[in-house]
């Protein structure tokens, strides 16, 4: 039986670059044949907190279910992201954003990165029909870093602490366009059934409207599929 996450054969990926570092970005619109079915299946999963950073709940998804979403894109991803081998499954979750802006911990008010390895790819599928959300990408003002590698990590951390001491911690809420510490350099609109792929070491964060109210129900809330690939 074919996975409900199988990429449509006629889906057309569009590759571009982002920011001064020209990090690759791949976007695929109308990725699934039946995204509403995926939402219905997702509503039957059990969600729980996984890790200290994601401001919501998650449910794990197996490689057998998730990889049909990206397997047809393997050669393209290897070329666009300059990988030594086709990307392989790392981990995957259905993610439901449930935390109100005023309840965010300080670390959750900043852009984040998923690892320092440039070959680690983040795959994000938007499964929320509501408009106004997306994924934003940032540059650290004091260093100019748009991504964090192992070589940059110490400098990034040192400057982050110094900047926070100088400017203060961000006010409670999801980061918007710009702040004293970070500048937004790009935005991918979270269109329903859109797939976006980028390097996990890029500084990024969910983009949410000012009046965003989280809903702890996968059939109505801000639901995404988050798949991480390794090489």
XYZ file of C-alpha atoms in Angstrom:
231
model
C 0.000 0.000 0.000
C 1.382 3.376 -0.988
C 2.219 5.809 1.805
C -0.193 8.766 2.072
C 2.977 10.872 2.156
C 4.121 9.731 -1.287
C 5.212 12.700 -3.395
C 2.993 13.319 -6.397
C 4.691 12.245 -9.612
C 3.786 15.556 -11.268
C 5.070 17.674 -8.347
C 7.706 20.136 -9.530
C 10.501 21.223 -7.160
C 11.846 24.758 -7.472
C 15.394 25.386 -6.253
C 16.739 28.782 -5.226
C 19.237 30.280 -2.777
C 18.797 32.377 0.321
C 20.749 35.261 1.838
C 24.345 36.364 1.454
C 25.570 32.812 2.094
C 23.446 31.530 -0.814
C 22.222 28.529 1.115
C 20.049 26.273 -1.079
C 16.292 26.155 -0.687
C 13.902 23.744 -2.434
C 10.140 24.333 -2.507
C 7.525 21.920 -3.851
C 3.906 23.056 -4.042
C 0.976 20.601 -4.189
C 3.243 17.882 -2.860
C 0.626 15.286 -1.868
C -2.348 13.856 -3.699
C -4.563 13.964 -0.591
C -3.239 16.210 2.200
C -6.625 16.115 3.934
C -6.195 12.356 4.354
C -2.836 12.986 5.998
C -4.476 15.448 8.393
C -7.152 12.880 9.207
C -4.515 10.227 9.911
C -2.501 12.736 11.948
C -5.533 13.455 14.129
C -5.475 9.827 15.300
C -1.879 9.996 16.553
C -0.800 10.511 20.154
C 1.240 13.679 20.662
C 3.629 14.469 23.495
C 6.546 16.817 24.234
C 9.775 15.683 22.550
C 12.855 17.713 23.439
C 13.099 21.049 25.262
C 13.044 23.420 22.301
C 9.988 22.762 20.135
C 7.056 24.815 21.514
C 4.469 22.111 21.126
C 3.768 18.401 20.837
C 5.030 15.765 18.457
C 4.254 12.266 17.222
C 6.984 10.129 15.606
C 6.639 8.961 12.003
C 8.519 5.944 10.638
C 10.971 5.962 7.742
C 8.701 3.659 5.731
C 5.893 6.215 5.884
C 7.996 9.382 5.576
C 10.643 8.628 2.952
C 8.269 8.312 -0.062
C 7.875 12.069 0.351
C 11.516 12.730 -0.562
C 12.867 9.595 -2.250
C 11.994 10.889 -5.753
C 13.947 14.074 -4.952
C 17.140 12.240 -3.917
C 19.273 13.029 -6.996
C 18.126 16.660 -7.023
C 18.858 17.118 -3.322
C 22.274 15.543 -3.708
C 23.086 18.006 -6.489
C 21.532 21.149 -5.002
C 22.921 20.652 -1.489
C 26.309 19.303 -2.689
C 25.983 16.011 -0.831
C 28.456 13.156 -1.154
C 25.621 10.601 -1.206
C 21.824 10.593 -1.415
C 20.269 11.780 1.866
C 18.980 9.117 4.252
C 16.317 9.084 6.957
C 17.269 10.636 10.281
C 14.037 11.194 12.208
C 10.522 12.425 11.495
C 7.647 13.899 13.475
C 4.186 15.260 13.070
C 4.475 18.558 14.938
C 1.643 20.518 16.512
C 2.484 24.008 17.751
C 0.617 24.457 21.034
C 2.508 27.026 23.113
C 1.138 30.544 23.480
C 3.588 33.393 22.724
C 3.594 34.611 26.333
C 4.602 31.158 27.597
C 7.742 30.757 25.489
C 11.055 30.197 27.243
C 13.808 32.691 26.284
C 15.511 30.159 23.976
C 12.221 29.675 22.102
C 11.995 33.403 21.313
C 15.124 33.209 19.147
C 15.876 31.615 15.785
C 17.329 28.141 16.130
C 19.262 25.590 14.092
C 18.815 21.818 13.969
C 22.500 20.882 14.055
C 25.857 22.174 12.872
C 26.246 19.721 9.983
C 25.650 21.396 6.593
C 24.682 18.012 5.119
C 21.774 17.614 7.584
C 18.601 18.618 5.745
C 15.324 19.767 7.235
C 12.169 18.851 5.315
C 9.001 20.671 6.308
C 5.517 19.902 4.995
C 2.788 22.407 5.863
C -0.461 20.662 6.814
C -2.418 23.628 8.185
C -4.936 25.155 5.732
C -5.045 28.428 7.681
C -3.136 31.281 6.050
C -0.514 33.500 7.601
C 2.134 31.105 8.921
C 5.414 29.955 7.439
C 9.125 29.617 8.095
C 11.472 32.595 8.414
C 15.263 32.643 8.077
C 17.647 34.955 9.920
C 21.119 36.461 10.120
C 22.872 37.083 13.445
C 23.627 40.797 13.347
C 26.855 40.775 15.344
C 28.553 38.013 13.314
C 26.702 38.026 9.992
C 26.150 34.275 10.372
C 23.135 32.897 8.510
C 24.065 29.324 9.385
C 25.988 27.754 12.253
C 28.744 25.237 11.548
C 30.963 23.435 14.040
C 33.655 26.046 13.368
C 31.244 28.921 13.997
C 29.453 27.501 17.013
C 31.647 28.980 19.755
C 31.625 32.419 18.146
C 27.871 32.257 17.626
C 27.265 31.364 21.274
C 29.700 33.944 22.598
C 28.137 36.724 20.556
C 24.614 35.603 21.431
C 25.347 35.908 25.147
C 27.075 39.264 24.662
C 24.218 40.596 22.547
C 21.624 39.435 25.079
C 23.571 41.135 27.871
C 23.734 44.350 25.829
C 20.175 44.436 24.505
C 18.314 42.255 26.996
C 16.420 39.034 26.387
C 13.693 39.140 23.739
C 10.216 39.918 24.975
C 7.847 36.978 25.272
C 6.581 36.002 21.828
C 7.625 34.397 18.582
C 10.306 36.343 16.757
C 8.960 38.513 13.933
C 10.744 40.242 11.097
C 13.735 41.703 12.959
C 15.137 42.166 16.435
C 18.188 43.792 17.982
C 19.980 40.439 17.733
C 18.722 39.008 14.427
C 17.705 40.238 10.985
C 15.190 38.335 8.905
C 16.609 37.479 5.482
C 13.841 35.371 3.991
C 10.395 33.908 4.433
C 8.669 30.855 3.010
C 4.907 31.161 3.227
C 3.341 28.107 4.828
C 0.905 27.231 2.073
C -1.160 24.117 2.656
C 0.493 21.058 1.049
C 3.755 22.928 0.402
C 7.064 21.152 0.978
C 10.222 23.119 1.806
C 13.746 21.722 2.197
C 16.736 23.586 3.615
C 19.942 23.007 5.530
C 19.200 22.337 9.170
C 22.116 24.505 10.301
C 20.448 27.651 8.956
C 19.020 30.035 11.534
C 15.252 29.742 11.236
C 12.005 29.918 13.163
C 8.286 29.476 12.638
C 6.661 32.618 11.256
C 3.310 33.321 12.878
C 0.814 36.199 12.680
C 0.650 38.585 15.660
C -2.797 37.308 16.595
C -1.787 33.634 16.465
C -3.693 31.465 18.947
C -2.421 27.875 19.265
C -4.927 25.035 19.025
C -3.992 21.699 20.589
C -5.962 19.713 18.015
C -4.150 18.331 14.936
C -7.344 18.557 12.872
C -7.493 22.336 13.445
C -4.086 23.516 14.679
C -0.762 24.517 13.155
C 0.341 21.072 11.997
C 3.523 20.292 10.089
C 5.517 17.213 9.171
C 9.175 17.637 10.118
C 11.539 15.175 8.455
C 15.307 15.316 9.002
C 17.716 13.748 6.527
C 21.370 12.874 7.026
C 24.135 12.092 4.602
